[in-house]
Coordinates of C-alpha atoms in Angstrom, one line a residue:
M1 CA -8.1 5.5 -21.1
L2 CA -5.3 3.9 -19.1
K3 CA -2.7 6.7 -19.8
W4 CA -5.3 9.3 -18.7
I5 CA -5.9 7.5 -15.4
I6 CA -2.2 8.0 -14.7
L7 CA -1.8 11.5 -16.3
A8 CA -4.7 13.2 -14.7
P9 CA -3.0 13.7 -11.3
L10 CA 0.2 14.7 -13.1
I11 CA -1.8 17.5 -14.8
G12 CA -3.0 18.6 -11.3
V13 CA 0.7 18.7 -10.1
I14 CA 1.7 20.9 -13.1
I15 CA -1.2 23.4 -12.7
N16 CA -0.8 23.7 -8.9
G17 CA 3.0 23.8 -9.3
L18 CA 2.8 26.8 -11.7
L19 CA -0.1 28.7 -10.1
G20 CA -0.4 27.3 -6.5
K21 CA 1.2 30.3 -4.9
L22 CA -1.0 32.8 -6.8
I23 CA -4.5 31.3 -6.4
K24 CA -6.8 30.8 -3.5
E25 CA -6.6 27.7 -1.2
R26 CA -10.0 26.5 -2.2
L27 CA -9.0 26.5 -5.9
V28 CA -5.8 24.6 -5.2
G29 CA -7.9 21.9 -3.4
L30 CA -10.4 21.9 -6.2
I31 CA -7.7 21.2 -8.8
A32 CA -6.1 18.5 -6.7
C33 CA -9.3 16.7 -5.9
G34 CA -10.7 17.2 -9.4
S35 CA -7.7 15.6 -11.1
V36 CA -8.0 12.5 -8.8
A37 CA -11.7 12.4 -9.4
V38 CA -11.0 12.2 -13.1
S39 CA -8.7 9.2 -12.5
A40 CA -11.3 7.6 -10.3
V41 CA -14.1 7.9 -12.9
L42 CA -11.9 6.6 -15.6
A43 CA -10.7 3.7 -13.4
F44 CA -14.3 2.6 -12.6
T45 CA -15.3 3.0 -16.3
V46 CA -12.4 0.8 -17.5
F47 CA -12.9 -1.8 -14.9
F48 CA -16.7 -2.2 -15.1
T49 CA -17.4 -1.5 -18.8
Q50 CA -14.3 -2.8 -20.5
L51 CA -12.5 -5.4 -18.3
L52 CA -15.4 -7.3 -16.6
P53 CA -17.4 -8.0 -19.8
L54 CA -14.3 -9.9 -21.2
P55 CA -14.2 -13.7 -20.8
A56 CA -12.3 -14.7 -17.6
E57 CA -9.2 -16.0 -19.3
K58 CA -8.8 -13.0 -21.6
R59 CA -9.2 -10.2 -19.0
V60 CA -6.3 -8.1 -19.8
I61 CA -6.3 -4.7 -21.6
T62 CA -3.0 -3.2 -22.7
E63 CA -2.2 0.3 -24.0
H64 CA 1.1 1.2 -25.7
F65 CA 2.2 4.8 -24.9
F66 CA 5.7 5.0 -26.4
T67 CA 8.9 2.9 -26.6
W68 CA 11.2 4.1 -23.9
L69 CA 14.4 2.0 -24.2
S70 CA 15.4 -0.3 -27.0
V71 CA 19.0 -1.5 -26.7
G72 CA 20.1 -4.8 -28.4
G73 CA 17.8 -7.5 -27.2
F74 CA 16.4 -5.3 -24.4
R75 CA 13.2 -3.4 -24.9
A76 CA 11.1 -1.5 -22.4
D77 CA 7.9 0.3 -23.5
F78 CA 6.1 2.9 -21.5
A79 CA 3.0 0.7 -21.8
F80 CA 0.2 0.1 -19.4
M81 CA -2.0 -3.0 -18.7
V82 CA -5.0 -3.6 -16.6
D83 CA -6.1 -7.0 -15.5
P84 CA -8.2 -8.1 -12.5
L85 CA -5.2 -7.6 -10.1
S86 CA -4.2 -4.1 -11.2
G87 CA -7.9 -3.4 -11.8
I88 CA -8.7 -3.9 -8.1
Y89 CA -5.7 -1.7 -7.2
I90 CA -6.7 1.2 -9.3
L91 CA -10.2 1.2 -7.9
F92 CA -9.2 1.5 -4.3
I93 CA -6.2 3.8 -5.0
T94 CA -8.3 6.3 -6.9
G95 CA -11.5 5.7 -4.7
V96 CA -9.9 5.9 -1.3
G97 CA -7.3 8.4 -2.6
L98 CA -10.1 10.8 -3.7
L99 CA -11.7 10.6 -0.2
I100 CA -8.4 11.3 1.5
H101 CA -7.8 14.3 -0.9
I102 CA -11.2 15.7 0.0
Y103 CA -10.5 15.2 3.8
A104 CA -7.1 16.8 3.4
T105 CA -8.6 20.1 2.0
G106 CA -10.2 20.5 5.4
Y107 CA -7.4 19.1 7.5
M108 CA -4.7 21.3 6.0
H109 CA -6.8 24.4 5.9
G110 CA -4.8 27.5 6.8
D111 CA -1.4 25.7 6.5
P112 CA 1.2 28.0 4.8
G113 CA 2.4 25.1 2.5
F114 CA -1.2 24.1 1.4
Y115 CA -0.4 24.1 -2.3
R116 CA 2.9 22.3 -1.8
F117 CA 1.2 19.6 0.1
F118 CA -1.3 19.0 -2.7
I119 CA 1.4 19.0 -5.3
Y120 CA 3.1 16.1 -3.4
L121 CA -0.2 14.3 -2.8
N122 CA -1.1 14.4 -6.5
L123 CA 2.4 13.4 -7.5
F124 CA 2.1 10.5 -5.2
M125 CA -1.1 9.4 -6.9
F126 CA 0.6 9.7 -10.3
M127 CA 3.5 7.5 -9.2
M128 CA 1.3 4.9 -7.5
L129 CA -0.9 4.5 -10.5
T130 CA 2.2 4.2 -12.8
L131 CA 3.4 1.4 -10.4
V132 CA 0.2 -0.7 -10.6
L133 CA -0.6 -0.2 -14.3
A134 CA 3.0 -0.8 -15.6
D135 CA 3.2 -3.6 -18.1
N136 CA 6.9 -4.4 -17.4
L137 CA 9.3 -4.4 -14.4
L138 CA 11.1 -1.2 -15.5
V139 CA 8.1 1.0 -15.7
L140 CA 6.9 -0.5 -12.4
F141 CA 10.3 0.5 -11.0
V142 CA 9.7 4.1 -12.1
G143 CA 6.5 4.2 -10.0
W144 CA 8.3 2.2 -7.2
E145 CA 11.0 4.9 -6.9
G146 CA 8.5 7.6 -7.4
V147 CA 6.3 6.6 -4.4
G148 CA 9.6 6.4 -2.4
L149 CA 10.4 10.0 -3.3
C150 CA 6.9 11.2 -2.6
S151 CA 6.8 9.5 0.8
Y152 CA 10.1 11.3 1.6
L153 CA 8.5 14.6 0.7
L154 CA 5.3 14.0 2.5
I155 CA 6.7 12.5 5.7
G156 CA 9.2 15.4 5.9
Y157 CA 6.4 17.9 5.0
Y158 CA 6.8 19.9 8.3
I159 CA 10.2 21.3 7.5
D160 CA 10.5 23.1 10.8
R161 CA 10.3 19.8 12.8
K162 CA 13.6 17.8 13.2
E163 CA 11.8 14.5 13.8
A164 CA 9.9 14.9 10.5
G165 CA 13.2 15.4 8.6
D166 CA 14.8 12.4 10.4
A167 CA 11.8 10.2 9.7
A168 CA 11.8 11.2 6.0
K169 CA 15.5 10.3 5.6
K170 CA 15.0 7.0 7.4
A171 CA 12.1 6.1 5.1
F172 CA 14.2 7.0 2.0
V173 CA 17.3 5.1 3.1
T174 CA 15.4 2.0 4.2
N175 CA 13.5 1.9 0.9
R176 CA 16.8 2.2 -1.0
I177 CA 18.0 -1.1 0.6
G178 CA 14.9 -2.9 -0.6
D179 CA 15.1 -1.3 -4.1
F180 CA 18.6 -2.6 -4.5
G181 CA 17.2 -6.2 -4.2
Y182 CA 14.4 -5.3 -6.6
M183 CA 17.0 -4.1 -9.2
I184 CA 19.1 -7.2 -9.0
G185 CA 16.0 -9.3 -9.3
M186 CA 14.9 -7.4 -12.4
F187 CA 18.4 -7.9 -14.0
L188 CA 18.1 -11.6 -13.2
V189 CA 14.6 -11.8 -14.8
F190 CA 16.0 -10.3 -18.0
T191 CA 19.1 -12.6 -18.2
T192 CA 16.9 -15.7 -17.5
F193 CA 13.9 -15.0 -19.7
G194 CA 15.2 -12.4 -22.2
T195 CA 12.3 -10.0 -21.4
I196 CA 11.0 -8.0 -18.4
S197 CA 7.5 -7.6 -19.8
F198 CA 4.5 -9.2 -18.0
V199 CA 2.6 -9.8 -21.2
A200 CA 3.6 -11.2 -24.7
K201 CA 5.3 -8.6 -26.9
D202 CA 6.0 -9.0 -30.7
G203 CA 5.4 -12.8 -30.5
M204 CA 7.7 -13.2 -27.5
P205 CA 5.9 -14.5 -24.4
G206 CA 6.2 -12.4 -21.2
F207 CA 8.4 -13.7 -18.4
L208 CA 5.4 -14.7 -16.3
E209 CA 4.2 -17.0 -19.1
Q210 CA 7.7 -18.5 -19.5
A211 CA 8.0 -19.0 -15.7
A212 CA 4.7 -20.9 -15.7
T213 CA 6.3 -23.6 -17.9
R214 CA 9.4 -24.1 -15.6
P215 CA 9.6 -27.1 -13.2
V216 CA 9.1 -26.5 -9.5
E217 CA 12.4 -26.3 -7.7
A218 CA 13.2 -28.6 -4.8
F219 CA 12.6 -27.2 -1.2
G220 CA 15.9 -25.8 0.1
A221 CA 17.5 -25.7 -3.4
L222 CA 18.8 -22.2 -4.5
G223 CA 17.8 -22.2 -8.2
V224 CA 17.2 -19.2 -10.4
M225 CA 13.5 -19.0 -9.6
T226 CA 14.3 -19.0 -5.9
G227 CA 16.8 -16.2 -6.5
I228 CA 14.4 -14.0 -8.5
A229 CA 11.6 -14.6 -6.0
L230 CA 13.7 -13.8 -3.0
L231 CA 15.3 -10.7 -4.6
L232 CA 12.0 -9.3 -5.5
F233 CA 10.8 -10.1 -2.0
V234 CA 13.7 -8.0 -0.6
G235 CA 12.2 -5.1 -2.6
A236 CA 8.8 -5.9 -1.3
T237 CA 10.1 -6.0 2.3
G238 CA 11.4 -2.4 2.0
K239 CA 8.1 -1.0 0.6
S240 CA 5.8 -3.1 2.7
A241 CA 7.7 -2.7 6.0
Q242 CA 8.4 -6.4 6.8
I243 CA 11.1 -7.6 9.2
P244 CA 13.9 -6.3 9.1
L245 CA 13.0 -3.2 7.0
Y246 CA 9.9 -2.3 9.0
V247 CA 11.7 0.4 11.0
W248 CA 10.7 3.3 8.8
L249 CA 6.9 3.0 9.0
P250 CA 6.2 3.9 12.6
D251 CA 8.5 6.9 12.3
A252 CA 6.6 8.0 9.2
M253 CA 3.8 9.2 11.4
A254 CA 5.7 12.5 11.6
G255 CA 3.9 13.6 8.4
P256 CA 0.4 15.1 8.4
T257 CA -2.5 12.6 9.1
P258 CA -3.8 12.5 5.5
V259 CA -0.4 11.3 4.5
S260 CA -0.5 8.4 7.0
A261 CA -4.0 7.5 5.6
L262 CA -2.9 7.6 2.0
I263 CA 0.6 6.1 2.1
H264 CA 0.5 3.9 5.2
A265 CA -2.9 2.4 4.8
A266 CA -4.2 2.4 1.3
T267 CA -1.4 2.6 -1.3
M268 CA 2.3 2.7 -1.0
V269 CA 2.8 0.0 1.7
T270 CA 0.7 -2.5 -0.3
A271 CA 3.0 -2.1 -3.3
G272 CA 5.2 -5.0 -2.1
V273 CA 2.2 -7.3 -1.8
Y274 CA 1.2 -6.2 -5.4
L275 CA 4.7 -7.1 -6.7
T276 CA 4.6 -10.5 -5.0
A277 CA 1.1 -11.3 -6.3
R278 CA 2.0 -9.9 -9.8
C279 CA 5.0 -12.2 -10.0
S280 CA 3.2 -15.2 -8.4
A281 CA 4.0 -17.3 -11.4
V282 CA 7.7 -17.1 -10.4
V283 CA 7.1 -17.4 -6.6
V284 CA 5.0 -20.6 -6.8
K285 CA 7.9 -22.3 -8.6
S286 CA 10.1 -21.9 -5.5
P287 CA 8.9 -23.6 -2.3
T288 CA 11.9 -22.1 -0.5
A289 CA 10.9 -18.5 -1.4
M290 CA 7.3 -19.3 -0.4
A291 CA 8.4 -20.6 3.0
V292 CA 10.6 -17.5 3.6
I293 CA 7.7 -15.2 2.6
A294 CA 5.2 -17.0 4.8
V295 CA 7.5 -17.1 7.9
I296 CA 8.6 -13.5 7.6
G297 CA 5.0 -12.4 7.1
A298 CA 3.8 -14.4 10.2
A299 CA 6.8 -13.1 12.3
T300 CA 6.1 -9.5 11.3
A301 CA 2.4 -9.9 12.0
I302 CA 2.9 -11.1 15.6
F303 CA 5.9 -8.9 16.3
A304 CA 4.3 -5.7 15.3
A305 CA 1.1 -6.6 17.1
T306 CA 3.0 -7.1 20.4
I307 CA 4.6 -3.6 20.0
G308 CA 1.2 -2.1 19.2
L309 CA 0.0 -3.3 22.6
A310 CA 2.4 -0.9 24.4
Q311 CA 2.1 2.3 22.2
N312 CA 0.5 5.4 23.7
D313 CA 0.6 7.6 20.6
I314 CA -2.7 7.2 18.7
K315 CA -1.0 7.2 15.3
K316 CA 1.8 4.8 16.4
V317 CA -0.8 2.3 17.5
L318 CA -2.2 2.4 13.9
A319 CA 1.2 2.4 12.4
Y320 CA 2.3 -0.9 14.1
S321 CA -1.2 -2.2 13.3
T322 CA -0.5 -1.5 9.6
V323 CA 2.9 -3.4 9.8
S324 CA 1.1 -6.3 11.5
Q325 CA -1.7 -6.4 8.8
L326 CA 0.9 -6.3 6.0
G327 CA 2.5 -9.4 7.6
Y328 CA -0.9 -11.0 7.3
M329 CA -0.9 -10.2 3.6
F330 CA 2.5 -11.7 3.0
L331 CA 1.6 -14.8 5.0
A332 CA -1.3 -15.3 2.6
C333 CA 1.1 -14.9 -0.4
G334 CA 3.6 -17.3 1.2
V335 CA 1.0 -20.1 1.6
G336 CA -0.1 -19.6 -2.0
A337 CA -3.4 -17.8 -1.2
F338 CA -2.7 -14.8 -3.4
T339 CA -6.4 -14.0 -3.9
A340 CA -7.0 -13.9 -0.1
G341 CA -3.9 -11.7 0.3
I342 CA -5.2 -9.1 -2.2
F343 CA -8.7 -9.3 -0.6
H344 CA -7.1 -8.3 2.7
V345 CA -5.2 -5.5 0.9
M346 CA -8.5 -4.2 -0.3
T347 CA -10.4 -4.5 3.0
H348 CA -7.4 -3.1 4.9
A349 CA -7.2 0.0 2.6
F350 CA -10.7 1.0 3.6
F351 CA -10.8 0.3 7.4
K352 CA -7.2 1.5 8.0
A353 CA -7.7 4.7 6.0
L354 CA -10.9 5.3 8.0
L355 CA -9.1 4.8 11.3
F356 CA -6.3 7.2 10.3
L357 CA -8.7 9.9 9.2
G358 CA -10.6 9.4 12.4
S359 CA -7.4 9.7 14.4
G360 CA -6.7 13.0 12.5
S361 CA -10.1 14.3 13.6
V362 CA -9.3 13.3 17.2
I363 CA -5.8 14.9 17.1
H364 CA -7.4 18.2 15.7
G365 CA -10.1 18.1 18.4
M366 CA -7.4 17.6 21.1
H367 CA -5.3 20.5 19.7
E368 CA -2.5 18.3 18.3
E369 CA -2.3 16.0 21.3
Q370 CA -1.6 12.4 20.3
D371 CA -1.1 10.6 23.6
I372 CA -4.2 8.4 24.2
R373 CA -3.5 8.5 28.0
R374 CA -4.4 12.2 28.0
M375 CA -7.7 11.6 26.2
G376 CA -10.9 9.9 27.4
G377 CA -14.6 10.5 27.3
L378 CA -14.4 12.0 23.8
R379 CA -17.5 10.0 22.7
K380 CA -20.0 12.6 23.8
Y381 CA -17.9 15.5 22.3
M382 CA -17.2 13.8 19.0
P383 CA -20.1 11.5 18.2
I384 CA -19.5 11.3 14.4
T385 CA -15.8 10.6 14.8
F386 CA -16.6 7.9 17.3
A387 CA -19.2 6.3 15.1
T388 CA -17.0 6.2 12.1
M389 CA -13.9 5.0 14.0
M390 CA -16.1 2.3 15.7
A391 CA -16.9 0.9 12.2
G392 CA -13.1 0.7 11.4
W393 CA -12.3 -0.7 14.8
L394 CA -14.8 -3.5 14.5
A395 CA -13.7 -4.3 11.0
I396 CA -10.0 -4.5 11.8
S397 CA -10.8 -6.6 14.9
G398 CA -12.6 -9.2 12.7
F399 CA -16.1 -8.6 14.0
P400 CA -18.4 -11.1 12.3
L401 CA -20.0 -9.9 9.0
L402 CA -17.6 -6.9 8.6
S403 CA -14.9 -6.8 6.0
G404 CA -11.9 -7.8 8.1
F405 CA -13.7 -10.8 9.4
F406 CA -14.0 -12.3 5.8
S407 CA -10.5 -11.5 4.6
K408 CA -8.7 -12.7 7.8
D409 CA -10.9 -15.8 7.9
E410 CA -9.9 -16.6 4.3
I411 CA -6.2 -16.2 5.1
L412 CA -6.4 -18.3 8.3
W413 CA -8.3 -21.1 6.5
Q414 CA -5.8 -21.1 3.5
T415 CA -2.9 -21.1 5.9
W416 CA -4.2 -24.1 7.9
A417 CA -5.0 -26.1 4.7
T418 CA -1.9 -25.1 2.6
S419 CA 0.0 -27.7 0.6
A420 CA 2.6 -25.2 -0.6
L421 CA 4.7 -25.6 2.6
P422 CA 6.3 -28.7 4.3
A423 CA 3.8 -30.7 6.4
G424 CA 2.9 -29.2 9.7
W425 CA 4.1 -25.7 8.9
G426 CA 0.7 -24.4 7.9
K427 CA -0.7 -25.4 11.3
V428 CA 2.1 -23.6 13.2
L429 CA 1.7 -20.4 11.1
W430 CA -2.1 -20.6 11.5
G431 CA -1.6 -20.6 15.3
I432 CA 0.6 -17.5 15.1
A433 CA -1.9 -15.7 12.7
A434 CA -4.8 -16.6 15.0
L435 CA -3.0 -15.2 18.0
T436 CA -2.1 -12.0 16.0
A437 CA -5.9 -11.6 15.2
L438 CA -6.6 -11.8 18.9
L439 CA -3.8 -9.2 19.8
T440 CA -5.2 -6.9 17.0
A441 CA -8.6 -6.8 18.7
V442 CA -6.9 -6.2 22.1
Y443 CA -4.7 -3.2 21.1
M444 CA -7.4 -1.6 18.9
T445 CA -9.9 -1.9 21.8
R446 CA -7.4 -0.4 24.2
M447 CA -6.9 2.5 21.8
M448 CA -10.7 3.1 21.5
V449 CA -11.5 2.7 25.2
L450 CA -8.7 5.1 26.3
T451 CA -9.7 7.7 23.6
F452 CA -13.5 7.6 23.7
F453 CA -14.6 6.1 27.0
G454 CA -13.9 6.5 30.7
Q455 CA -12.7 9.7 32.5
E456 CA -11.9 12.8 30.6

């Protein structure tokens, strides 16, 4: 089933690519949404009927598709694997992705490039699913580059707007910088372990198993594990918009709103967190890399939150908020709380996608106006949009008993209590993270008040 989870959206791309210009808008949307729905049904089936019944230590399902490269001692298969980590990812990628596709059929109604938009959106789903279900670093890299390409196409979708083209180029170039680090890291993995596969192949253990048997390197020492972890983190920095490569994400709001919801909330930007968590066996062997990841995560979180306080464009507020929340996820990975980090990825996918889709509704209602200073009093005109955005607003602000409350609480506690960093570091990072949580509530409340309350 794994290959069909990935191939279903690609089939949607091919059908719409060949027939999109000839058939009606409604049919294009039906094909695009239907292909993602197939992926979603298969993902839920695999996760709940095949993966969960397995005993906890054996929860991994692999599927060999074909051997792609075999040169000397190097071998890369087009093979897929699902375990609890990639399982969680495919559930929210296909689940949230399907909802965003359905929303987009209404949002993009009447757009001259309607079929082109859905080709890009389906292609994006195909690439993202390839990324998370890959069983080795090279196939993961195919998906990694693919989502970079799709983000370029989707951000620059409005070809008549100069700022959209500029933003698309900026995203593409910034991501290339990160990808260079990823490539060098991948080469280093192969020279060190003799394989780039995550799982055992032909009797040879995967590099993660081999890494688990290595000694922990001294803090401050630049050993091979530190090198691999930091190079892969450079790749993650590009995709997941951490300092210094965060600059592309706020500009990426030039694309249509469903793109912002799909790429910049639920899927592409969390690929870096996925990579870090996937290679956690390597990362935990290097206290130096963990310290770097935690500090950059915390710095990004507070830095982006302070910028978010001063933004007046409704989508820019949400964009900087995304950068800030991604910093939170990396902070979790840096203090060794990988589970808490992935939990926050999942909760964030839902409430941030909800907020972006809500903002799209507001922008449409305001005839493409995005400046929150020109809004106000929308609550009585858009009660449903207000109610749904309120749920997302309370969740991201960490309101008790909503999703963001639990995931942020877990990260804060693990940061305070961490033993992965030198003594005292955890307390300082906890202070920064707690302040960020407060700032998040402040700028999100400001956005909601200016949009929905007060004078029209």
